[in-house]
Amino acid sequence: MSLSRIFGLIPSYDQLYLPDPEQQFVWGWNNEGQLGVTMSAASMNSGGDVVDFKTMSKNFVTKDVAIGLSHTLLLSRNGEVYAVGKGKYGRLGNDSERSLRSLFRIPISIRVLKIAAGSFHSAFITEKHQLFTFGRGDSGQLGHNDYIDQFSPKQVSCSDPIDLVACGSDHTVFVTFSCGTYHTNVLTAEGLIYSWGTNDYGQVSPDTRGIINVPQRLRTPNSKGGSPIMNVYAGGRSSMAIRFYPTLIRVRESTYKNDIENIFTNNTNTDCEVILKDKSGDEEKTNIILSHKIFLTRSSLFSDQLDSNTIDVGDEFESFAQLNSFITKLYKDDENEIDLVSNHLFLYINNPLYSDVKICVKEKAFYAHKCILVARSNKLKVQLESFFQEGINNTIFIDNVNPDVYYAFIHYLYTDKLNIDAENAIELLFLAHEENLERMLELVQEYLINGIDDDNVSPLYDISTRLDLKSLGDQCLYYIAKNIDNVSKTETFSELPEELKKKLISSSVPFSMKKDKEKNCILINF
């Protein structure tokens, strides 16, 4: 079995289920048929565990799975819920306690978005944000204000729209929801946590003990910055809630200093040689150092000979080591950081002096220096040091970038300073992504994140999904979730693809607080 296409891994007391869009595998304890496959005696060992992988029906594509103690719920891509396994207490929702060894479609006319399974009970949430529970109810874990087992799905009475739920062993918490053995946890669309069921260890409420048979709101500590709760989970006798904090953009350390110093260290794309004649022995010996004229111009010592490709330093240096040390320093900032390499190289941006590369961007031609381009960009290194046309002719043609934007890119390569503004930021983002320059990409994302507003957040999120930029995408999603009412009214939001609009609306459910308080929200995972 290849693991290259596994999209999820869900542990259980008795089984593991791996949802893959093309193949779905199950293995483990199958005593009640909870794996959804019919096994022969030869397929099990003495303990009843499935030895061989069995592929589920290819006609059934799973979006989500929830695993109880001896039963399994599966959610199809079209919003249908299927159950299989042990039926005691009605946990399969088949209006009986009959166990099933093949998938049973739970009869419900509304599309289901989320499912959860406790040890002996089950739950799901519909697209209308209604919560239904069924199965064992002796600990009040179903939330129906009674202790009765429920053999078919029954809606939980709650005034708040529900988007997630978690079922524990004997309790239930809900917007996300998750089922434990005797409890259920639910997270509402307002970002509130409700829980019910057995509370012997404080898994439903830390303030009380006993059995709670109706949803009880759990008070959570305030978070820094008002970050909403993203999800809730329920274990056998425990509960957990996770707040959403968007991924922060961290701009990595610059490699500029090392990149420039390595130009000399690696002797790449040199355009001159500096010679020192050693007359100390019986025979005159010539020592040669390969170098680059744009760096030698930092010293007046070489200025008179830069028209030649061979520079003789005469008696200026006593030894080769002294000369080598002197030239090495020309590739570095001076000790007082007054004469900076970046300031010097700025003078050679689009300067034909000592240029050996031409970059034609639409109608604009830029003069450049191969040693800088190759040291600062792996993509340009491949182009200019290969047997491709660019490498042979030392000319690069670009027709999909604005010349002014490309100038900002060259400026960054030469000086490590990126001039970003509202006019060029998006094009710089695409260019950095195309050139595979991670630090430049992070700098542009940082700029864009700091300027997110109602009008630009939608196209920025669209771009982040296309370029797979997690930090920018998370920050956009966080902003949209907290401001969905305003964002959804903008022209830029209306221009988004329909699927993306549906995703953003369904993942952002704000609610009104007091006027002096910030709106909260819940973010739903997909």
Short mmCIF file of C-alpha atoms in Angstrom, two decimals:
data_model
loop_
_atom_site.label_atom_id
_atom_site.label_comp_id
_atom_site.label_asym_id
_atom_site.label_seq_id
_atom_site.Cartn_x
_atom_site.Cartn_y
_atom_site.Cartn_z
CA MET A 1 0.00 0.00 0.00
CA SER A 2 1.44 3.36 -1.02
CA LEU A 3 1.12 6.11 1.60
CA SER A 4 1.58 8.89 -0.94
CA ARG A 5 -2.14 9.66 -1.29
CA ILE A 6 -3.33 9.36 2.30
CA PHE A 7 -5.25 12.51 3.24
CA GLY A 8 -6.20 11.78 6.82
CA LEU A 9 -5.61 9.44 9.71
CA ILE A 10 -8.23 8.84 12.39
CA PRO A 11 -7.40 6.69 15.42
CA SER A 12 -9.95 4.61 17.31
CA TYR A 13 -10.15 2.02 20.05
CA ASP A 14 -10.84 -0.62 17.45
CA GLN A 15 -9.89 0.63 14.02
CA LEU A 16 -8.11 3.14 11.81
CA TYR A 17 -9.78 4.68 8.82
CA LEU A 18 -7.90 6.41 6.04
CA PRO A 19 -10.01 8.62 3.76
CA ASP A 20 -8.53 8.89 0.29
CA PRO A 21 -10.50 10.36 -2.61
CA GLU A 22 -9.73 7.28 -4.71
CA GLN A 23 -9.23 4.39 -2.28
CA GLN A 24 -10.40 3.95 1.28
CA PHE A 25 -8.79 1.32 3.49
CA VAL A 26 -9.85 -0.10 6.83
CA TRP A 27 -8.31 -2.56 9.22
CA GLY A 28 -8.55 -3.54 12.90
CA TRP A 29 -11.24 -4.96 15.18
CA ASN A 30 -14.30 -5.92 13.15
CA ASN A 31 -16.35 -7.87 15.71
CA GLU A 32 -19.50 -5.83 15.02
CA GLY A 33 -18.84 -5.12 11.34
CA GLN A 34 -17.78 -1.55 12.15
CA LEU A 35 -15.20 -1.59 9.35
CA GLY A 36 -17.97 -1.74 6.77
CA VAL A 37 -16.57 -4.80 4.98
CA THR A 38 -17.56 -8.45 5.08
CA MET A 39 -14.62 -10.51 6.29
CA SER A 40 -14.09 -14.24 5.97
CA ALA A 41 -12.65 -16.24 8.83
CA ALA A 42 -9.35 -16.51 6.96
CA SER A 43 -9.06 -12.75 6.98
CA MET A 44 -8.93 -12.45 10.76
CA ASN A 45 -6.45 -13.59 13.34
CA SER A 46 -7.41 -15.30 16.57
CA GLY A 47 -8.27 -11.99 18.23
CA GLY A 48 -10.66 -10.95 15.49
CA ASP A 49 -8.41 -8.26 14.01
CA VAL A 50 -8.42 -7.75 10.27
CA VAL A 51 -5.07 -8.71 8.81
CA ASP A 52 -5.51 -7.72 5.16
CA PHE A 53 -6.44 -4.27 3.86
CA LYS A 54 -9.89 -4.28 2.29
CA THR A 55 -10.85 -1.57 -0.14
CA MET A 56 -14.21 0.07 0.52
CA SER A 57 -16.77 0.40 -2.24
CA LYS A 58 -15.40 2.57 -5.02
CA ASN A 59 -18.84 4.11 -5.48
CA PHE A 60 -18.65 5.69 -2.04
CA VAL A 61 -16.30 8.67 -1.62
CA THR A 62 -15.85 9.78 1.97
CA LYS A 63 -15.53 13.40 3.05
CA ASP A 64 -15.29 12.69 6.79
CA VAL A 65 -15.40 9.80 9.24
CA ALA A 66 -16.27 9.49 12.95
CA ILE A 67 -15.40 6.40 14.96
CA GLY A 68 -17.14 5.21 18.11
CA LEU A 69 -16.35 2.24 20.32
CA SER A 70 -17.90 -0.35 17.99
CA HIS A 71 -19.54 1.73 15.28
CA THR A 72 -18.53 4.09 12.51
CA LEU A 73 -20.19 7.07 10.83
CA LEU A 74 -19.17 8.17 7.35
CA LEU A 75 -20.05 11.44 5.62
CA SER A 76 -20.18 11.36 1.84
CA ARG A 77 -19.23 14.26 -0.38
CA ASN A 78 -22.87 14.98 -1.17
CA GLY A 79 -23.79 15.35 2.52
CA GLU A 80 -25.28 11.93 3.22
CA VAL A 81 -24.52 10.07 6.49
CA TYR A 82 -23.84 6.35 6.59
CA ALA A 83 -23.50 4.14 9.68
CA VAL A 84 -22.12 0.66 10.25
CA GLY A 85 -21.26 -1.56 13.22
CA LYS A 86 -22.91 -2.29 16.55
CA GLY A 87 -26.45 -0.96 16.84
CA LYS A 88 -27.07 -1.21 20.60
CA TYR A 89 -28.74 1.88 22.11
CA GLY A 90 -29.69 3.05 18.57
CA ARG A 91 -26.30 4.59 17.82
CA LEU A 92 -26.62 3.74 14.08
CA GLY A 93 -29.80 5.80 13.70
CA ASN A 94 -31.63 2.93 11.97
CA ASP A 95 -34.66 3.15 14.30
CA SER A 96 -33.61 -0.03 16.08
CA GLU A 97 -30.74 -1.65 17.98
CA ARG A 98 -29.89 -3.91 15.06
CA SER A 99 -26.18 -4.15 14.24
CA LEU A 100 -25.13 -3.74 10.61
CA ARG A 101 -22.14 -5.11 8.71
CA SER A 102 -22.74 -3.01 5.60
CA LEU A 103 -23.18 0.73 5.23
CA PHE A 104 -26.63 2.05 6.14
CA ARG A 105 -27.73 5.47 4.89
CA ILE A 106 -29.36 7.37 7.75
CA PRO A 107 -32.64 8.80 6.39
CA ILE A 108 -32.43 12.59 6.61
CA SER A 109 -33.49 15.00 3.88
CA ILE A 110 -31.13 17.85 4.82
CA ARG A 111 -27.50 17.91 3.71
CA VAL A 112 -25.12 17.13 6.58
CA LEU A 113 -21.89 19.07 7.12
CA LYS A 114 -20.27 17.47 10.20
CA ILE A 115 -20.44 14.14 12.03
CA ALA A 116 -19.21 12.88 15.41
CA ALA A 117 -19.32 9.60 17.32
CA GLY A 118 -19.00 8.83 21.01
CA SER A 119 -18.58 5.38 22.48
CA PHE A 120 -22.32 4.65 22.36
CA HIS A 121 -23.92 7.71 20.75
CA SER A 122 -23.68 9.71 17.54
CA ALA A 123 -24.29 13.25 16.32
CA PHE A 124 -24.32 15.31 13.15
CA ILE A 125 -24.90 18.92 12.09
CA THR A 126 -26.91 19.90 9.02
CA GLU A 127 -26.37 22.73 6.55
CA LYS A 128 -29.10 24.62 8.44
CA HIS A 129 -26.84 24.51 11.54
CA GLN A 130 -29.13 22.09 13.37
CA LEU A 131 -27.69 19.46 15.71
CA PHE A 132 -29.11 15.92 15.77
CA THR A 133 -28.09 13.24 18.28
CA PHE A 134 -29.02 9.59 18.77
CA GLY A 135 -27.90 6.49 20.66
CA ARG A 136 -27.32 5.97 24.37
CA GLY A 137 -28.88 8.66 26.55
CA ASP A 138 -28.63 7.39 30.14
CA SER A 139 -26.11 10.09 31.04
CA GLY A 140 -27.98 12.90 29.32
CA GLN A 141 -25.32 12.96 26.60
CA LEU A 142 -27.92 13.41 23.85
CA GLY A 143 -29.04 16.79 25.19
CA HIS A 144 -32.79 16.11 24.96
CA ASN A 145 -33.58 16.93 28.61
CA ASP A 146 -34.07 13.24 29.40
CA TYR A 147 -32.10 10.02 29.94
CA ILE A 148 -33.72 8.00 27.15
CA ASP A 149 -31.91 6.15 24.38
CA GLN A 150 -32.71 7.54 20.94
CA PHE A 151 -32.91 5.06 18.03
CA SER A 152 -33.16 7.67 15.25
CA PRO A 153 -31.72 11.20 14.87
CA LYS A 154 -33.47 13.79 17.04
CA GLN A 155 -32.79 17.51 16.92
CA VAL A 156 -31.25 19.15 19.99
CA SER A 157 -33.12 22.26 21.06
CA CYS A 158 -30.69 25.19 20.94
CA SER A 159 -31.39 28.82 20.05
CA ASP A 160 -27.90 29.34 18.63
CA PRO A 161 -26.90 28.12 15.16
CA ILE A 162 -24.48 25.21 15.50
CA ASP A 163 -21.56 24.46 13.23
CA LEU A 164 -19.35 21.95 15.09
CA VAL A 165 -19.76 19.26 17.79
CA ALA A 166 -17.64 16.80 19.82
CA CYS A 167 -18.85 13.65 21.58
CA GLY A 168 -17.00 12.28 24.58
CA SER A 169 -17.50 9.05 26.47
CA ASP A 170 -20.61 10.19 28.36
CA HIS A 171 -20.92 13.86 27.43
CA THR A 172 -21.45 16.12 24.44
CA VAL A 173 -19.94 19.54 23.75
CA PHE A 174 -20.90 21.89 20.37
CA VAL A 175 -19.87 24.67 16.67
CA THR A 176 -17.73 22.00 16.24
CA PHE A 177 -18.93 18.89 17.79
CA SER A 178 -17.28 15.72 19.04
CA CYS A 179 -18.63 12.75 20.94
CA GLY A 180 -16.91 10.98 23.81
CA THR A 181 -18.14 7.83 25.53
CA TYR A 182 -20.87 9.48 27.62
CA HIS A 183 -20.66 13.18 26.75
CA THR A 184 -20.87 15.55 23.78
CA ASN A 185 -19.16 18.89 23.13
CA VAL A 186 -20.52 21.48 20.70
CA LEU A 187 -19.19 24.79 19.47
CA THR A 188 -21.90 27.20 18.33
CA ALA A 189 -21.69 29.60 15.43
CA GLU A 190 -21.33 32.37 18.02
CA GLY A 191 -18.13 30.83 19.30
CA LEU A 192 -19.73 29.45 22.47
CA ILE A 193 -19.08 25.97 23.87
CA TYR A 194 -21.96 23.84 25.12
CA SER A 195 -21.53 20.46 26.78
CA TRP A 196 -23.73 17.78 28.29
CA GLY A 197 -23.64 14.22 29.60
CA THR A 198 -21.71 12.48 32.39
CA ASN A 199 -19.59 14.98 34.32
CA ASP A 200 -17.81 12.74 36.83
CA TYR A 201 -14.39 14.22 36.00
CA GLY A 202 -15.47 17.74 35.06
CA GLN A 203 -15.43 16.96 31.34
CA VAL A 204 -18.74 18.79 30.85
CA SER A 205 -18.27 21.57 33.40
CA PRO A 206 -15.38 22.02 35.85
CA ASP A 207 -17.70 23.78 38.31
CA THR A 208 -20.09 20.87 38.98
CA ARG A 209 -20.30 17.09 39.02
CA GLY A 210 -22.98 14.52 38.18
CA ILE A 211 -25.08 14.12 35.06
CA ILE A 212 -26.12 17.10 32.92
CA ASN A 213 -28.87 16.22 30.43
CA VAL A 214 -29.35 19.58 28.70
CA PRO A 215 -26.74 21.71 26.91
CA GLN A 216 -24.79 23.78 29.42
CA ARG A 217 -22.61 26.67 28.34
CA LEU A 218 -18.96 26.40 29.28
CA ARG A 219 -17.28 29.65 30.20
CA THR A 220 -13.83 29.94 28.62
CA PRO A 221 -10.99 32.33 29.51
CA ASN A 222 -10.64 35.44 27.37
CA SER A 223 -7.94 35.18 24.74
CA LYS A 224 -5.30 37.67 23.77
CA GLY A 225 -6.57 39.64 20.79
CA GLY A 226 -10.02 38.08 20.90
CA SER A 227 -9.03 34.96 18.96
CA PRO A 228 -12.07 32.72 18.45
CA ILE A 229 -12.34 29.06 19.38
CA MET A 230 -11.75 27.00 16.25
CA ASN A 231 -12.68 23.51 17.33
CA VAL A 232 -13.71 21.34 20.27
CA TYR A 233 -12.89 17.71 20.99
CA ALA A 234 -14.15 15.10 23.44
CA GLY A 235 -12.22 12.15 24.82
CA GLY A 236 -13.44 9.31 27.01
CA ARG A 237 -13.51 11.45 30.16
CA SER A 238 -12.00 14.69 28.89
CA SER A 239 -12.65 17.68 26.64
CA MET A 240 -10.43 20.07 24.70
CA ALA A 241 -10.96 23.36 22.87
CA ILE A 242 -8.56 24.97 20.42
CA ARG A 243 -8.45 28.67 19.68
CA PHE A 244 -7.67 29.96 16.20
CA TYR A 245 -4.53 32.01 15.84
CA PRO A 246 -3.68 32.84 12.24
CA THR A 247 -0.24 31.81 11.05
CA LEU A 248 2.13 34.69 11.60
CA ILE A 249 4.38 35.74 8.78
CA ARG A 250 7.99 35.41 9.83
CA VAL A 251 10.45 36.99 7.42
CA ARG A 252 13.57 34.86 7.41
CA GLU A 253 17.06 36.22 7.95
CA SER A 254 18.68 37.77 4.92
CA THR A 255 21.36 35.79 3.07
CA TYR A 256 22.57 38.92 1.28
CA LYS A 257 25.89 39.19 3.12
CA ASN A 258 26.82 35.57 2.45
CA ASP A 259 25.56 35.73 -1.14
CA ILE A 260 27.84 38.64 -1.97
CA GLU A 261 30.87 37.27 -0.13
CA ASN A 262 30.45 33.95 -1.94
CA ILE A 263 30.81 35.72 -5.28
CA PHE A 264 34.51 36.12 -4.49
CA THR A 265 34.92 32.88 -2.55
CA ASN A 266 33.48 30.79 -5.39
CA ASN A 267 35.24 32.72 -8.17
CA THR A 268 32.06 32.73 -10.23
CA ASN A 269 31.60 34.75 -13.43
CA THR A 270 34.79 36.79 -12.98
CA ASP A 271 35.67 39.43 -15.56
CA CYS A 272 39.28 40.27 -14.64
CA GLU A 273 42.42 38.98 -12.99
CA VAL A 274 44.61 40.78 -10.50
CA ILE A 275 48.27 39.78 -10.65
CA LEU A 276 51.10 40.15 -8.20
CA LYS A 277 54.63 39.30 -9.33
CA ASP A 278 56.76 37.63 -6.70
CA LYS A 279 60.45 38.44 -7.25
CA SER A 280 61.74 37.03 -3.97
CA GLY A 281 63.02 33.77 -5.48
CA ASP A 282 65.47 32.96 -8.21
CA GLU A 283 62.66 33.04 -10.74
CA GLU A 284 59.87 35.57 -10.97
CA LYS A 285 56.48 34.04 -10.04
CA THR A 286 53.11 35.52 -10.98
CA ASN A 287 50.21 35.13 -8.51
CA ILE A 288 46.71 35.58 -9.91
CA ILE A 289 43.44 36.43 -8.18
CA LEU A 290 40.21 36.28 -10.21
CA SER A 291 37.85 39.11 -9.38
CA HIS A 292 35.01 41.38 -10.57
CA LYS A 293 35.43 44.96 -11.72
CA ILE A 294 32.26 46.24 -10.05
CA PHE A 295 33.81 45.32 -6.69
CA LEU A 296 37.32 46.52 -7.51
CA THR A 297 35.86 49.99 -8.14
CA ARG A 298 35.40 50.29 -4.38
CA SER A 299 39.15 51.01 -4.19
CA SER A 300 40.94 53.79 -6.07
CA LEU A 301 43.98 51.53 -6.20
CA PHE A 302 42.59 49.73 -9.25
CA SER A 303 40.74 52.55 -11.00
CA ASP A 304 43.43 53.33 -13.59
CA GLN A 305 43.54 49.74 -14.88
CA LEU A 306 39.88 48.74 -15.01
CA ASP A 307 39.77 49.16 -18.79
CA SER A 308 41.95 46.06 -18.98
CA ASN A 309 41.07 42.52 -18.00
CA THR A 310 44.47 42.13 -16.34
CA ILE A 311 45.39 44.38 -13.44
CA ASP A 312 48.98 44.46 -12.25
CA VAL A 313 49.28 45.77 -8.70
CA GLY A 314 53.04 46.17 -9.00
CA ASP A 315 54.72 46.80 -5.65
CA GLU A 316 51.56 47.88 -3.79
CA PHE A 317 51.42 44.60 -1.84
CA GLU A 318 54.21 42.70 -0.15
CA SER A 319 52.61 39.28 -0.43
CA PHE A 320 49.88 37.34 -2.13
CA ALA A 321 48.12 36.85 1.24
CA GLN A 322 48.02 40.60 1.79
CA LEU A 323 46.54 41.17 -1.68
CA ASN A 324 43.97 38.42 -1.22
CA SER A 325 42.88 39.86 2.14
CA PHE A 326 42.54 43.33 0.63
CA ILE A 327 40.35 42.17 -2.27
CA THR A 328 38.22 40.00 0.03
CA LYS A 329 37.26 43.11 2.01
CA LEU A 330 35.90 44.74 -1.15
CA TYR A 331 33.07 42.19 -1.08
CA LYS A 332 32.15 43.10 2.49
CA ASP A 333 30.82 46.08 4.41
CA ASP A 334 33.54 48.08 6.09
CA GLU A 335 33.99 47.68 9.83
CA ASN A 336 32.24 50.97 10.62
CA GLU A 337 29.34 50.10 8.28
CA ILE A 338 29.68 53.46 6.56
CA ASP A 339 30.76 52.17 3.17
CA LEU A 340 28.16 49.45 2.54
CA VAL A 341 28.29 46.95 -0.30
CA SER A 342 24.58 47.50 -0.95
CA ASN A 343 25.08 51.25 -1.42
CA HIS A 344 27.93 50.59 -3.83
CA LEU A 345 26.01 48.02 -5.89
CA PHE A 346 23.04 50.38 -6.08
CA LEU A 347 25.16 52.47 -8.47
CA TYR A 348 25.31 49.55 -10.89
CA ILE A 349 21.59 48.81 -11.16
CA ASN A 350 20.74 49.06 -14.87
CA ASN A 351 24.24 50.43 -15.48
CA PRO A 352 25.97 49.30 -18.69
CA LEU A 353 29.39 49.71 -17.06
CA TYR A 354 30.91 46.22 -16.72
CA SER A 355 27.51 44.71 -17.56
CA ASP A 356 27.58 41.24 -19.13
CA VAL A 357 23.83 40.42 -19.14
CA LYS A 358 20.84 42.11 -20.74
CA ILE A 359 17.28 41.52 -19.46
CA CYS A 360 14.54 42.60 -21.87
CA VAL A 361 11.27 43.17 -20.02
CA LYS A 362 8.64 43.96 -22.63
CA GLU A 363 9.90 47.15 -24.29
CA LYS A 364 12.46 47.94 -21.56
CA ALA A 365 16.06 46.63 -21.50
CA PHE A 366 17.97 46.34 -18.22
CA TYR A 367 21.73 46.05 -17.96
CA ALA A 368 22.85 43.62 -15.28
CA HIS A 369 25.86 41.73 -13.95
CA LYS A 370 25.88 37.97 -14.06
CA CYS A 371 27.87 37.56 -10.83
CA ILE A 372 25.10 39.34 -8.87
CA LEU A 373 22.15 37.63 -10.55
CA VAL A 374 23.63 34.15 -10.20
CA ALA A 375 24.55 34.68 -6.54
CA ARG A 376 21.12 35.98 -5.55
CA SER A 377 18.68 33.86 -7.57
CA ASN A 378 18.79 30.11 -8.19
CA LYS A 379 16.42 30.46 -11.13
CA LEU A 380 18.65 33.04 -12.82
CA LYS A 381 21.66 30.89 -12.03
CA VAL A 382 20.12 27.99 -13.94
CA GLN A 383 19.19 30.23 -16.86
CA LEU A 384 22.57 31.97 -17.18
CA GLU A 385 24.89 29.06 -16.45
CA SER A 386 23.15 26.54 -18.68
CA PHE A 387 23.21 25.73 -22.36
CA PHE A 388 19.83 27.33 -22.81
CA GLN A 389 19.52 30.32 -25.10
CA GLU A 390 19.76 32.69 -22.12
CA GLY A 391 23.05 31.20 -21.04
CA ILE A 392 24.55 31.25 -24.52
CA ASN A 393 23.50 34.78 -25.46
CA ASN A 394 23.47 36.26 -21.93
CA THR A 395 20.07 37.74 -22.74
CA ILE A 396 16.80 37.06 -20.93
CA PHE A 397 13.40 37.95 -22.39
CA ILE A 398 10.41 38.53 -20.08
CA ASP A 399 6.99 39.55 -21.35
CA ASN A 400 4.66 38.96 -18.38
CA VAL A 401 5.98 41.52 -15.88
CA ASN A 402 5.67 45.29 -15.72
CA PRO A 403 9.15 46.85 -16.28
CA ASP A 404 8.81 49.04 -13.18
CA VAL A 405 8.03 45.98 -11.08
CA TYR A 406 11.01 44.14 -12.52
CA TYR A 407 13.23 47.10 -11.69
CA ALA A 408 12.13 46.76 -8.05
CA PHE A 409 13.07 43.08 -8.28
CA ILE A 410 16.56 43.87 -9.66
CA HIS A 411 16.95 46.53 -6.97
CA TYR A 412 16.25 43.83 -4.37
CA LEU A 413 18.84 41.48 -5.86
CA TYR A 414 21.53 44.18 -5.84
CA THR A 415 20.78 45.85 -2.50
CA ASP A 416 18.54 43.49 -0.48
CA LYS A 417 16.06 46.35 -0.19
CA LEU A 418 12.58 45.78 -1.61
CA ASN A 419 10.60 48.89 -2.50
CA ILE A 420 6.97 47.79 -2.08
CA ASP A 421 3.94 50.01 -2.52
CA ALA A 422 0.25 49.61 -3.19
CA GLU A 423 0.82 49.76 -6.95
CA ASN A 424 3.40 47.00 -7.27
CA ALA A 425 2.74 44.70 -4.29
CA ILE A 426 0.58 42.11 -6.08
CA GLU A 427 2.89 41.85 -9.10
CA LEU A 428 5.89 41.57 -6.78
CA LEU A 429 4.10 38.75 -4.97
CA PHE A 430 3.61 36.80 -8.19
CA LEU A 431 7.16 37.56 -9.32
CA ALA A 432 8.68 36.42 -6.03
CA HIS A 433 6.62 33.23 -6.25
CA GLU A 434 7.70 32.62 -9.85
CA GLU A 435 11.36 33.30 -9.04
CA ASN A 436 11.11 31.09 -5.94
CA LEU A 437 12.65 33.76 -3.69
CA GLU A 438 11.21 32.85 -0.28
CA ARG A 439 12.42 35.89 1.67
CA MET A 440 11.16 38.31 -0.96
CA LEU A 441 7.84 36.45 -0.93
CA GLU A 442 7.63 36.83 2.85
CA LEU A 443 8.44 40.55 2.68
CA VAL A 444 5.60 41.14 0.22
CA GLN A 445 3.18 39.05 2.28
CA GLU A 446 4.12 41.04 5.39
CA TYR A 447 3.35 44.27 3.55
CA LEU A 448 0.00 42.98 2.27
CA ILE A 449 -1.06 41.57 5.64
CA ASN A 450 -0.46 44.94 7.31
CA GLY A 451 -2.78 46.57 4.77
CA ILE A 452 -5.71 44.14 4.75
CA ASP A 453 -9.10 45.88 4.62
CA ASP A 454 -12.69 45.12 3.63
CA ASP A 455 -12.11 45.80 -0.07
CA ASN A 456 -8.83 43.99 -0.70
CA VAL A 457 -9.15 40.98 1.61
CA SER A 458 -11.24 38.94 -0.86
CA PRO A 459 -8.87 39.15 -3.84
CA LEU A 460 -5.92 38.64 -1.48
CA TYR A 461 -7.48 35.46 -0.16
CA ASP A 462 -8.15 34.29 -3.70
CA ILE A 463 -4.49 34.88 -4.58
CA SER A 464 -3.29 33.12 -1.42
CA THR A 465 -5.22 29.98 -2.37
CA ARG A 466 -3.86 30.00 -5.92
CA LEU A 467 -0.26 30.45 -4.78
CA ASP A 468 -0.63 28.27 -1.67
CA LEU A 469 0.48 31.05 0.70
CA LYS A 470 -0.62 29.83 4.13
CA SER A 471 0.34 32.89 6.19
CA LEU A 472 -1.42 35.34 3.89
CA GLY A 473 -4.40 33.00 3.54
CA ASP A 474 -4.77 32.53 7.30
CA GLN A 475 -4.63 36.27 7.95
CA CYS A 476 -7.22 36.93 5.25
CA LEU A 477 -9.50 34.20 6.57
CA TYR A 478 -9.15 35.56 10.10
CA TYR A 479 -10.07 39.07 8.93
CA ILE A 480 -13.02 37.84 6.86
CA ALA A 481 -14.33 35.72 9.73
CA LYS A 482 -14.40 38.76 12.00
CA ASN A 483 -15.81 41.13 9.37
CA ILE A 484 -17.92 38.94 7.10
CA ASP A 485 -20.93 41.28 7.18
CA ASN A 486 -18.93 44.18 5.74
CA VAL A 487 -16.71 42.10 3.47
CA SER A 488 -19.63 40.25 1.85
CA LYS A 489 -21.12 43.58 0.72
CA THR A 490 -18.02 44.67 -1.21
CA GLU A 491 -17.72 44.53 -4.99
CA THR A 492 -14.48 42.56 -4.72
CA PHE A 493 -16.24 39.84 -2.73
CA SER A 494 -19.02 39.59 -5.31
CA GLU A 495 -16.40 39.03 -8.03
CA LEU A 496 -14.98 35.92 -6.33
CA PRO A 497 -15.74 32.47 -7.77
CA GLU A 498 -18.98 31.09 -6.33
CA GLU A 499 -17.28 28.13 -4.67
CA LEU A 500 -14.85 30.42 -2.87
CA LYS A 501 -17.65 32.72 -1.71
CA LYS A 502 -19.57 29.77 -0.28
CA LYS A 503 -16.47 28.56 1.53
CA LEU A 504 -15.77 31.96 3.10
CA ILE A 505 -19.38 32.47 4.17
CA SER A 506 -19.67 29.00 5.68
CA SER A 507 -16.35 29.36 7.50
CA SER A 508 -17.24 32.75 9.01
CA VAL A 509 -20.27 33.14 11.25
CA PRO A 510 -20.03 36.43 13.17
CA PHE A 511 -22.47 37.46 15.84
CA SER A 512 -23.44 40.78 17.37
CA MET A 513 -21.94 41.69 20.70
CA LYS A 514 -22.35 44.89 22.67
CA LYS A 515 -21.44 47.95 20.64
CA ASP A 516 -18.28 48.58 22.65
CA LYS A 517 -17.01 45.05 22.04
CA GLU A 518 -15.39 43.49 18.99
CA LYS A 519 -17.33 40.92 16.99
CA ASN A 520 -16.31 37.34 17.49
CA CYS A 521 -16.55 34.43 15.11
CA ILE A 522 -15.89 30.77 14.63
CA LEU A 523 -13.60 29.37 11.96
CA ILE A 524 -14.48 25.97 10.57
CA ASN A 525 -11.93 23.58 9.15
CA PHE A 526 -12.50 22.05 5.72
#
